[in-house]
Structures are given as structure tokens and as C-alpha cells.
mmCIF file of C-alpha atoms and ligand atoms in Angstrom:
data_model
loop_
_atom_site.group_PDB
_atom_site.id
_atom_site.type_symbol
_atom_site.label_atom_id
_atom_site.label_comp_id
_atom_site.label_asym_id
_atom_site.label_seq_id
_atom_site.Cartn_x
_atom_site.Cartn_y
_atom_site.Cartn_z
ATOM 1 C CA MET R 1 -106.382 -104.047 28.944
ATOM 2 C CA GLN R 2 -107.099 -103.697 25.195
ATOM 3 C CA THR R 3 -108.436 -106.468 23.042
ATOM 4 C CA LEU R 4 -106.638 -107.484 19.867
ATOM 5 C CA PHE R 5 -107.420 -110.079 17.140
ATOM 6 C CA ILE R 6 -104.777 -110.780 14.594
ATOM 7 C CA ALA R 7 -105.690 -112.640 11.431
ATOM 8 C CA ASN R 8 -102.617 -114.649 10.348
ATOM 9 C CA TRP R 9 -103.470 -115.769 6.856
ATOM 10 C CA LYS R 10 -100.162 -117.606 6.410
ATOM 11 C CA MET R 11 -99.513 -118.725 2.823
ATOM 12 C CA ASN R 12 -103.134 -118.624 1.898
ATOM 13 C CA MET R 13 -105.725 -116.460 -0.029
ATOM 14 C CA SER R 14 -105.658 -114.958 -3.574
ATOM 15 C CA PHE R 15 -106.534 -111.483 -4.969
ATOM 16 C CA ALA R 16 -109.983 -112.755 -5.890
ATOM 17 C CA LYS R 17 -110.515 -114.351 -2.437
ATOM 18 C CA ILE R 18 -109.521 -111.142 -0.668
ATOM 19 C CA SER R 19 -112.009 -109.027 -2.390
ATOM 20 C CA ALA R 20 -114.826 -111.622 -1.716
ATOM 21 C CA TYR R 21 -113.764 -111.880 1.825
ATOM 22 C CA ALA R 22 -113.769 -108.131 2.263
ATOM 23 C CA ASP R 23 -117.365 -107.818 0.931
ATOM 24 C CA ILE R 24 -118.603 -110.161 3.619
ATOM 25 C CA PHE R 25 -116.334 -109.115 6.430
ATOM 26 C CA ARG R 26 -117.084 -105.446 6.208
ATOM 27 C CA LYS R 27 -120.826 -106.141 6.370
ATOM 28 C CA GLN R 28 -120.386 -107.932 9.714
ATOM 29 C CA PHE R 29 -117.536 -105.916 11.297
ATOM 30 C CA ARG R 30 -118.173 -102.966 13.530
ATOM 31 C CA ALA R 31 -115.278 -100.733 14.679
ATOM 32 C CA LEU R 32 -115.071 -100.063 18.463
ATOM 33 C CA LYS R 33 -116.880 -97.060 19.652
ATOM 34 C CA ASP R 34 -113.789 -95.532 21.191
ATOM 35 C CA GLY R 35 -112.056 -95.706 17.769
ATOM 36 C CA ARG R 36 -109.398 -98.093 18.778
ATOM 37 C CA ARG R 37 -108.150 -100.481 16.092
ATOM 38 C CA ASP R 38 -108.396 -103.998 17.572
ATOM 39 C CA VAL R 39 -108.270 -106.097 14.344
ATOM 40 C CA VAL R 40 -105.225 -106.760 12.220
ATOM 41 C CA PHE R 41 -104.905 -108.608 8.945
ATOM 42 C CA ALA R 42 -101.534 -110.208 8.337
ATOM 43 C CA PRO R 43 -101.494 -111.399 4.616
ATOM 44 C CA PRO R 44 -98.668 -112.744 2.593
ATOM 45 C CA PHE R 45 -96.424 -109.862 1.510
ATOM 46 C CA LEU R 46 -97.747 -109.942 -2.081
ATOM 47 C CA TYR R 47 -101.195 -109.183 -0.834
ATOM 48 C CA LEU R 48 -100.473 -106.348 1.519
ATOM 49 C CA GLY R 49 -101.702 -103.771 -1.079
ATOM 50 C CA ALA R 50 -105.025 -105.605 -1.864
ATOM 51 C CA THR R 51 -105.569 -106.119 1.881
ATOM 52 C CA GLN R 52 -104.916 -102.452 2.470
ATOM 53 C CA ASP R 53 -107.340 -101.461 -0.234
ATOM 54 C CA TYR R 54 -110.090 -103.784 0.637
ATOM 55 C CA LEU R 55 -109.859 -104.108 4.395
ATOM 56 C CA ALA R 56 -107.403 -102.074 6.300
ATOM 57 C CA PHE R 57 -108.748 -98.648 5.180
ATOM 58 C CA SER R 58 -111.829 -99.221 7.322
ATOM 59 C CA ASP R 59 -112.068 -97.910 10.836
ATOM 60 C CA GLY R 60 -110.896 -100.320 13.473
ATOM 61 C CA ILE R 61 -108.629 -102.394 11.138
ATOM 62 C CA SER R 62 -104.754 -102.325 10.786
ATOM 63 C CA LEU R 63 -102.418 -103.945 8.414
ATOM 64 C CA GLY R 64 -99.840 -106.547 9.509
ATOM 65 C CA ALA R 65 -96.916 -108.456 7.987
ATOM 66 C CA GLN R 66 -96.072 -112.137 8.759
ATOM 67 C CA ASN R 67 -92.313 -111.450 8.940
ATOM 68 C CA VAL R 68 -89.721 -108.668 8.642
ATOM 69 C CA HIS R 69 -85.906 -108.418 8.067
ATOM 70 C CA TRP R 70 -83.809 -106.618 10.631
ATOM 71 C CA LEU R 71 -81.704 -104.702 8.100
ATOM 72 C CA GLU R 72 -82.702 -101.659 6.189
ATOM 73 C CA SER R 73 -81.806 -102.745 2.746
ATOM 74 C CA GLY R 74 -79.039 -104.630 0.883
ATOM 75 C CA ALA R 75 -78.269 -107.909 -0.777
ATOM 76 C CA HIS R 76 -80.796 -110.070 0.880
ATOM 77 C CA THR R 77 -82.793 -111.828 -1.685
ATOM 78 C CA GLY R 78 -86.354 -112.625 -0.807
ATOM 79 C CA GLU R 79 -86.374 -110.399 2.457
ATOM 80 C CA VAL R 80 -88.474 -107.275 3.250
ATOM 81 C CA SER R 81 -87.321 -104.609 5.644
ATOM 82 C CA ALA R 82 -89.286 -102.699 8.408
ATOM 83 C CA ALA R 83 -88.643 -99.459 6.566
ATOM 84 C CA MET R 84 -90.305 -100.940 3.489
ATOM 85 C CA LEU R 85 -93.242 -102.190 5.502
ATOM 86 C CA LEU R 86 -93.697 -98.818 7.147
ATOM 87 C CA GLU R 87 -93.870 -97.154 3.645
ATOM 88 C CA TYR R 88 -96.757 -99.460 2.892
ATOM 89 C CA GLY R 89 -98.669 -98.500 5.990
ATOM 90 C CA VAL R 90 -97.999 -101.702 7.937
ATOM 91 C CA ASP R 91 -98.730 -101.180 11.702
ATOM 92 C CA ASN R 92 -97.804 -104.649 13.091
ATOM 93 C CA ALA R 93 -95.408 -107.449 12.179
ATOM 94 C CA ILE R 94 -95.518 -110.992 13.482
ATOM 95 C CA VAL R 95 -91.970 -112.042 14.550
ATOM 96 C CA GLY R 96 -90.792 -115.519 15.541
ATOM 97 C CA HIS R 97 -93.805 -117.477 14.621
ATOM 98 C CA SER R 98 -93.328 -121.115 15.418
ATOM 99 C CA GLU R 99 -93.452 -121.985 11.732
ATOM 100 C CA ARG R 100 -90.567 -119.679 11.022
ATOM 101 C CA ARG R 101 -88.659 -121.105 13.940
ATOM 102 C CA GLN R 102 -89.451 -124.755 13.043
ATOM 103 C CA PHE R 103 -89.080 -124.764 9.252
ATOM 104 C CA TYR R 104 -86.766 -121.795 8.517
ATOM 105 C CA GLY R 105 -84.334 -122.020 11.413
ATOM 106 C CA GLU R 106 -85.063 -118.700 13.109
ATOM 107 C CA ASN R 107 -83.792 -118.512 16.713
ATOM 108 C CA ASN R 108 -84.369 -116.159 19.501
ATOM 109 C CA ALA R 109 -81.462 -113.841 18.555
ATOM 110 C CA ASP R 110 -83.018 -113.461 15.054
ATOM 111 C CA VAL R 111 -86.367 -112.716 16.653
ATOM 112 C CA SER R 112 -84.948 -109.986 18.897
ATOM 113 C CA LYS R 113 -83.282 -108.351 15.852
ATOM 114 C CA ARG R 114 -86.590 -108.432 13.938
ATOM 115 C CA ALA R 115 -88.550 -107.032 16.967
ATOM 116 C CA LYS R 116 -85.911 -104.254 17.399
ATOM 117 C CA ALA R 117 -86.038 -103.355 13.682
ATOM 118 C CA CYS R 118 -89.918 -103.020 13.996
ATOM 119 C CA LEU R 119 -89.621 -100.812 17.041
ATOM 120 C CA LYS R 120 -87.150 -98.468 15.373
ATOM 121 C CA HIS R 121 -89.667 -97.898 12.609
ATOM 122 C CA GLU R 122 -92.733 -97.537 14.829
ATOM 123 C CA ILE R 123 -94.101 -100.917 13.870
ATOM 124 C CA LYS R 124 -95.501 -102.988 16.762
ATOM 125 C CA PRO R 125 -93.921 -106.391 16.773
ATOM 126 C CA ILE R 126 -95.956 -109.419 17.731
ATOM 127 C CA VAL R 127 -93.386 -111.652 19.356
ATOM 128 C CA CYS R 128 -94.383 -115.352 19.337
ATOM 129 C CA VAL R 129 -93.302 -117.863 21.933
ATOM 130 C CA GLY R 130 -94.461 -121.441 22.744
ATOM 131 C CA GLU R 131 -93.315 -124.763 23.819
ATOM 132 C CA LYS R 132 -93.011 -127.609 21.282
ATOM 133 C CA GLU R 133 -94.790 -130.270 23.345
ATOM 134 C CA PHE R 134 -96.709 -130.375 26.457
ATOM 135 C CA SER R 135 -95.615 -132.760 29.200
ATOM 136 C CA ASN R 136 -95.974 -130.722 32.341
ATOM 137 C CA ILE R 137 -96.455 -127.145 33.264
ATOM 138 C CA GLU R 138 -92.939 -126.532 34.899
ATOM 139 C CA ILE R 139 -91.256 -127.682 31.579
ATOM 140 C CA SER R 140 -93.533 -125.438 29.557
ATOM 141 C CA TYR R 141 -92.695 -122.431 31.880
ATOM 142 C CA THR R 142 -89.071 -122.904 31.580
ATOM 143 C CA GLU R 143 -89.095 -123.211 27.832
ATOM 144 C CA VAL R 144 -91.557 -120.359 27.124
ATOM 145 C CA LEU R 145 -89.998 -117.816 29.645
ATOM 146 C CA SER R 146 -86.466 -118.534 28.414
ATOM 147 C CA GLN R 147 -87.612 -117.964 24.777
ATOM 148 C CA LEU R 148 -89.347 -114.793 25.963
ATOM 149 C CA GLN R 149 -86.227 -113.347 27.697
ATOM 150 C CA SER R 150 -83.977 -114.031 24.748
ATOM 151 C CA SER R 151 -86.433 -112.926 22.107
ATOM 152 C CA LEU R 152 -86.831 -109.588 23.864
ATOM 153 C CA GLU R 153 -83.152 -109.007 24.525
ATOM 154 C CA GLY R 154 -82.190 -105.382 23.981
ATOM 155 C CA ILE R 155 -85.695 -104.082 23.995
ATOM 156 C CA THR R 156 -86.114 -101.039 26.420
ATOM 157 C CA ASP R 157 -88.889 -100.376 28.867
ATOM 158 C CA GLU R 158 -89.908 -97.364 26.770
ATOM 159 C CA GLU R 159 -90.121 -99.576 23.708
ATOM 160 C CA ALA R 160 -92.216 -102.121 25.618
ATOM 161 C CA THR R 161 -95.290 -99.762 25.100
ATOM 162 C CA LYS R 162 -95.283 -100.914 21.490
ATOM 163 C CA LEU R 163 -94.795 -104.575 22.040
ATOM 164 C CA ILE R 164 -97.313 -107.363 21.782
ATOM 165 C CA ILE R 165 -96.614 -111.022 22.867
ATOM 166 C CA ALA R 166 -98.366 -114.051 21.501
ATOM 167 C CA TYR R 167 -98.232 -117.368 23.453
ATOM 168 C CA GLU R 168 -98.644 -120.087 20.894
ATOM 169 C CA PRO R 169 -98.145 -123.718 22.026
ATOM 170 C CA LEU R 170 -96.805 -125.421 18.897
ATOM 171 C CA TRP R 171 -98.920 -128.509 19.670
ATOM 172 C CA ALA R 172 -102.071 -126.409 19.524
ATOM 173 C CA ILE R 173 -101.366 -124.712 16.248
ATOM 174 C CA GLY R 174 -103.505 -125.984 13.362
ATOM 175 C CA THR R 175 -104.463 -129.213 15.218
ATOM 176 C CA GLY R 176 -107.997 -128.314 16.226
ATOM 177 C CA LYS R 177 -106.933 -128.835 19.875
ATOM 178 C CA ALA R 178 -106.555 -125.594 21.671
ATOM 179 C CA ALA R 179 -104.581 -125.582 24.932
ATOM 180 C CA THR R 180 -106.952 -125.938 28.098
ATOM 181 C CA THR R 181 -107.801 -122.770 29.902
ATOM 182 C CA GLU R 182 -105.874 -123.976 32.742
ATOM 183 C CA ILE R 183 -102.608 -124.115 30.767
ATOM 184 C CA ILE R 184 -103.347 -120.865 29.007
ATOM 185 C CA SER R 185 -104.131 -119.121 32.336
ATOM 186 C CA LEU R 186 -100.881 -120.381 33.968
ATOM 187 C CA LEU R 187 -98.658 -119.599 31.011
ATOM 188 C CA HIS R 188 -100.155 -116.075 30.541
ATOM 189 C CA ASP R 189 -99.815 -115.291 34.225
ATOM 190 C CA GLY R 190 -96.165 -116.467 34.050
ATOM 191 C CA ILE R 191 -95.476 -114.284 31.001
ATOM 192 C CA ARG R 192 -97.074 -111.348 32.666
ATOM 193 C CA VAL R 193 -94.890 -111.756 35.692
ATOM 194 C CA GLU R 194 -91.778 -112.089 33.567
ATOM 195 C CA LEU R 195 -92.778 -108.993 31.509
ATOM 196 C CA SER R 196 -93.095 -107.023 34.690
ATOM 197 C CA LYS R 197 -89.623 -108.071 35.699
ATOM 198 C CA LEU R 198 -88.088 -107.303 32.264
ATOM 199 C CA PHE R 199 -89.913 -103.893 31.959
ATOM 200 C CA PRO R 200 -90.771 -102.647 35.456
ATOM 201 C CA LYS R 201 -92.486 -99.564 34.068
ATOM 202 C CA ASN R 202 -94.529 -100.771 31.136
ATOM 203 C CA GLY R 203 -94.410 -104.546 31.316
ATOM 204 C CA ASN R 204 -97.813 -104.625 32.841
ATOM 205 C CA THR R 205 -99.569 -102.949 29.869
ATOM 206 C CA VAL R 206 -98.098 -105.371 27.079
ATOM 207 C CA PRO R 207 -100.941 -107.326 25.474
ATOM 208 C CA VAL R 208 -100.458 -111.046 25.711
ATOM 209 C CA LEU R 209 -102.468 -112.952 22.967
ATOM 210 C CA TYR R 210 -103.195 -116.553 22.768
ATOM 211 C CA GLY R 211 -102.851 -118.510 19.512
ATOM 212 C CA GLY R 212 -103.567 -122.202 18.598
ATOM 213 C CA SER R 213 -106.896 -123.477 17.260
ATOM 214 C CA THR R 214 -109.083 -120.595 18.477
ATOM 215 C CA THR R 215 -112.643 -120.647 17.123
ATOM 216 C CA PRO R 216 -115.830 -118.587 17.745
ATOM 217 C CA GLU R 217 -116.819 -121.383 20.075
ATOM 218 C CA ASN R 218 -113.752 -121.474 22.389
ATOM 219 C CA ILE R 219 -112.666 -117.791 22.304
ATOM 220 C CA ALA R 220 -115.031 -116.555 24.997
ATOM 221 C CA GLU R 221 -113.832 -118.869 27.555
ATOM 222 C CA ILE R 222 -110.146 -118.205 26.589
ATOM 223 C CA MET R 223 -110.634 -114.379 26.757
ATOM 224 C CA SER R 224 -112.403 -114.586 30.047
ATOM 225 C CA LEU R 225 -108.991 -115.342 31.504
ATOM 226 C CA GLU R 226 -107.430 -112.249 33.153
ATOM 227 C CA ASN R 227 -104.163 -112.050 31.356
ATOM 228 C CA VAL R 228 -105.448 -112.871 27.873
ATOM 229 C CA SER R 229 -105.876 -109.814 25.758
ATOM 230 C CA GLY R 230 -106.804 -111.351 22.442
ATOM 231 C CA ALA R 231 -105.878 -113.943 19.848
ATOM 232 C CA LEU R 232 -103.569 -114.648 17.008
ATOM 233 C CA VAL R 233 -105.855 -116.642 14.726
ATOM 234 C CA GLY R 234 -104.769 -118.834 11.823
ATOM 235 C CA GLY R 235 -107.359 -121.241 10.255
ATOM 236 C CA ALA R 236 -110.434 -119.409 11.767
ATOM 237 C CA SER R 237 -109.340 -116.109 10.216
ATOM 238 C CA LEU R 238 -109.634 -117.406 6.589
ATOM 239 C CA ASN R 239 -113.442 -117.336 6.564
ATOM 240 C CA PRO R 240 -114.956 -113.906 7.120
ATOM 241 C CA ASP R 241 -118.057 -115.124 8.857
ATOM 242 C CA VAL R 242 -116.065 -117.250 11.218
ATOM 243 C CA PHE R 243 -113.536 -114.582 11.959
ATOM 244 C CA SER R 244 -116.046 -111.831 12.667
ATOM 245 C CA GLN R 245 -118.009 -114.132 14.952
ATOM 246 C CA LEU R 246 -114.757 -114.916 16.797
ATOM 247 C CA ILE R 247 -114.048 -111.177 17.230
ATOM 248 C CA ASN R 248 -117.651 -110.510 18.505
ATOM 249 C CA ASN R 249 -117.512 -113.392 20.972
ATOM 250 C CA GLY R 250 -114.012 -112.352 22.139
ATOM 251 C CA ARG R 251 -115.064 -108.753 22.709
ATOM 252 C CA SER R 252 -118.165 -109.685 24.548
ATOM 253 C CA SER R 253 -116.216 -111.904 26.827
ATOM 254 C CA LYS R 254 -114.180 -108.831 27.892
ATOM 255 C CA GLY R 255 -117.408 -106.794 28.172
ATOM 256 C CA ILE R 256 -116.487 -104.631 25.157
ATOM 257 C CA ASP R 257 -118.812 -103.713 22.383
HETATM 258 P P1 PGA U 301 -104.393 -121.823 14.089
HETATM 259 O O1 PGA U 301 -103.009 -120.994 13.870
HETATM 260 O O2 PGA U 301 -105.445 -120.690 14.666
HETATM 261 O O3 PGA U 301 -104.728 -122.337 12.715
HETATM 262 O O4 PGA U 301 -104.146 -122.841 14.986
HETATM 263 C C1 PGA U 301 -102.574 -120.087 14.817
HETATM 264 C C2 PGA U 301 -101.243 -119.507 14.343
HETATM 265 O O5 PGA U 301 -100.384 -120.136 13.865
HETATM 266 O O6 PGA U 301 -101.029 -118.252 14.544
#
């Protein structure tokens, strides 16, 4: 299973900060020997160009977007389409992040439309799911698996080869309190089983990332779990030293160098 580390910069950074970040990050980052790109930077739309120039031209690094609209073009003020992102060299797009769901009213039907638009344009969607609160594992399963089914509605088994899932419990995002490895393991196993049901041919190969207060200190334990392929990283991706350390520790945990 491939490793994958996505830097979700959210509404942070500036042109000056990106250039300073890149100087430090590129000194510490090594691309994988097999040439695979396992690191994605997802900046605010406005900084896609600078991120492309400073970071995503390097071996091993791809460019990502934080959102995408499902239509090609038209009267949709403030929106950006998958066709436009592709033109810019974007490889991945986060869809259905909990902050979009929570603060901007996105629902599962929107998420599936966004994911499908990505797939149509050969952009790999990173579809986020996660429960709002944790009370017990059964409730979390039900909430997360139903989100997963509805968010992936209409996606074919063939298209699943381009799909990435991120399990991001809301209560762990930006709180400094990652989910326990027990919860992560149970939810990732459940997601894996569901993916295999939804996509009998390719479901087993879909990377499932964990997101929520990952750090260089906790990533090795999280990635030692069988069904965790990588991380969607918020706060810890804003510092180049911290993010490169997180990548190194996560890779080593999977025996990759
Ligand atoms: P965090 O954010 O790493 O700051 O918790 C993760 C995310 O929202 O993707």
C-alpha cells in the first residue's frame, strides 16, 4: 500500500512564507527512490502558482486543491472548476473536508458531485469523512460508513483506482488530541471493508489516510496500523521542519525510505 502525506494549509500562508518554507523543506525532503510522489501540498487557490513554482516542481511532490466545483464553468461567483485546476497542474483535490461540511453547509450529495468532477478530469479526489463527536465505536461506524456510501455515490469501480479517502474525526481536528490508535484502527478497518463492498475489484487498493492532530511524534504509531496509508495534515504541515519530520517518521513506520 502506498504512503501519502497531504499538507492541508487551509486559509494560511503568504507569498513570502511559501518561498521561505520551500527553501527549508527542499533541503530536508527526499523523493522516494521508486519515483512515486507521496507528498501533496494543498494551498489556498491564490497560492497554487507559487506552490507549484517553489515546491511542486520537485520530484516526489504533487499539487493539491482544497476544494473544487462540480460544474465546468458558468455563473458561480467564487468557485473554481476541476477543468481549471487541471489546467494549473493540480493532481489532487480535497473534497468534503469537515470545515466545508460544518461551516459552508456541504452535504454528501455535493461531495459526490465534486469527487465525480475530479475523476472526470483525472484529478484524484481526497474524500473526507468523520464523525462529529465520539461516544462509542458503533455510533462512529454508522455515521462514518453512511457518509462514505453517500459521498461515493455514482463512482465506478474503475474510477476507484484514482480515489483517496481520509478519515478525519471532527473532534480530533486542530484540537491537539489525535484519535487513539484503537479508534483509528477500528474505523480504518471498517472503511476498508466498506470500500471492498462498494468496489469489489479496486476497493482494496484505495489509500485511506488519517487526519486530526497528527504530529512527528504520533505519526509512526498511527501509520503502523495496517489500514492507514498516510495522513492529511493541517497544523503540522505549516512548519517545514515539522512536516518533513512527520513524513520521514511516517515513511519509516511503513518500512519505506
Ligand atoms: P490538524 O488538521 O492536523 O490541524 O488537526 C487536519 C485537517 O483538518 O485536515
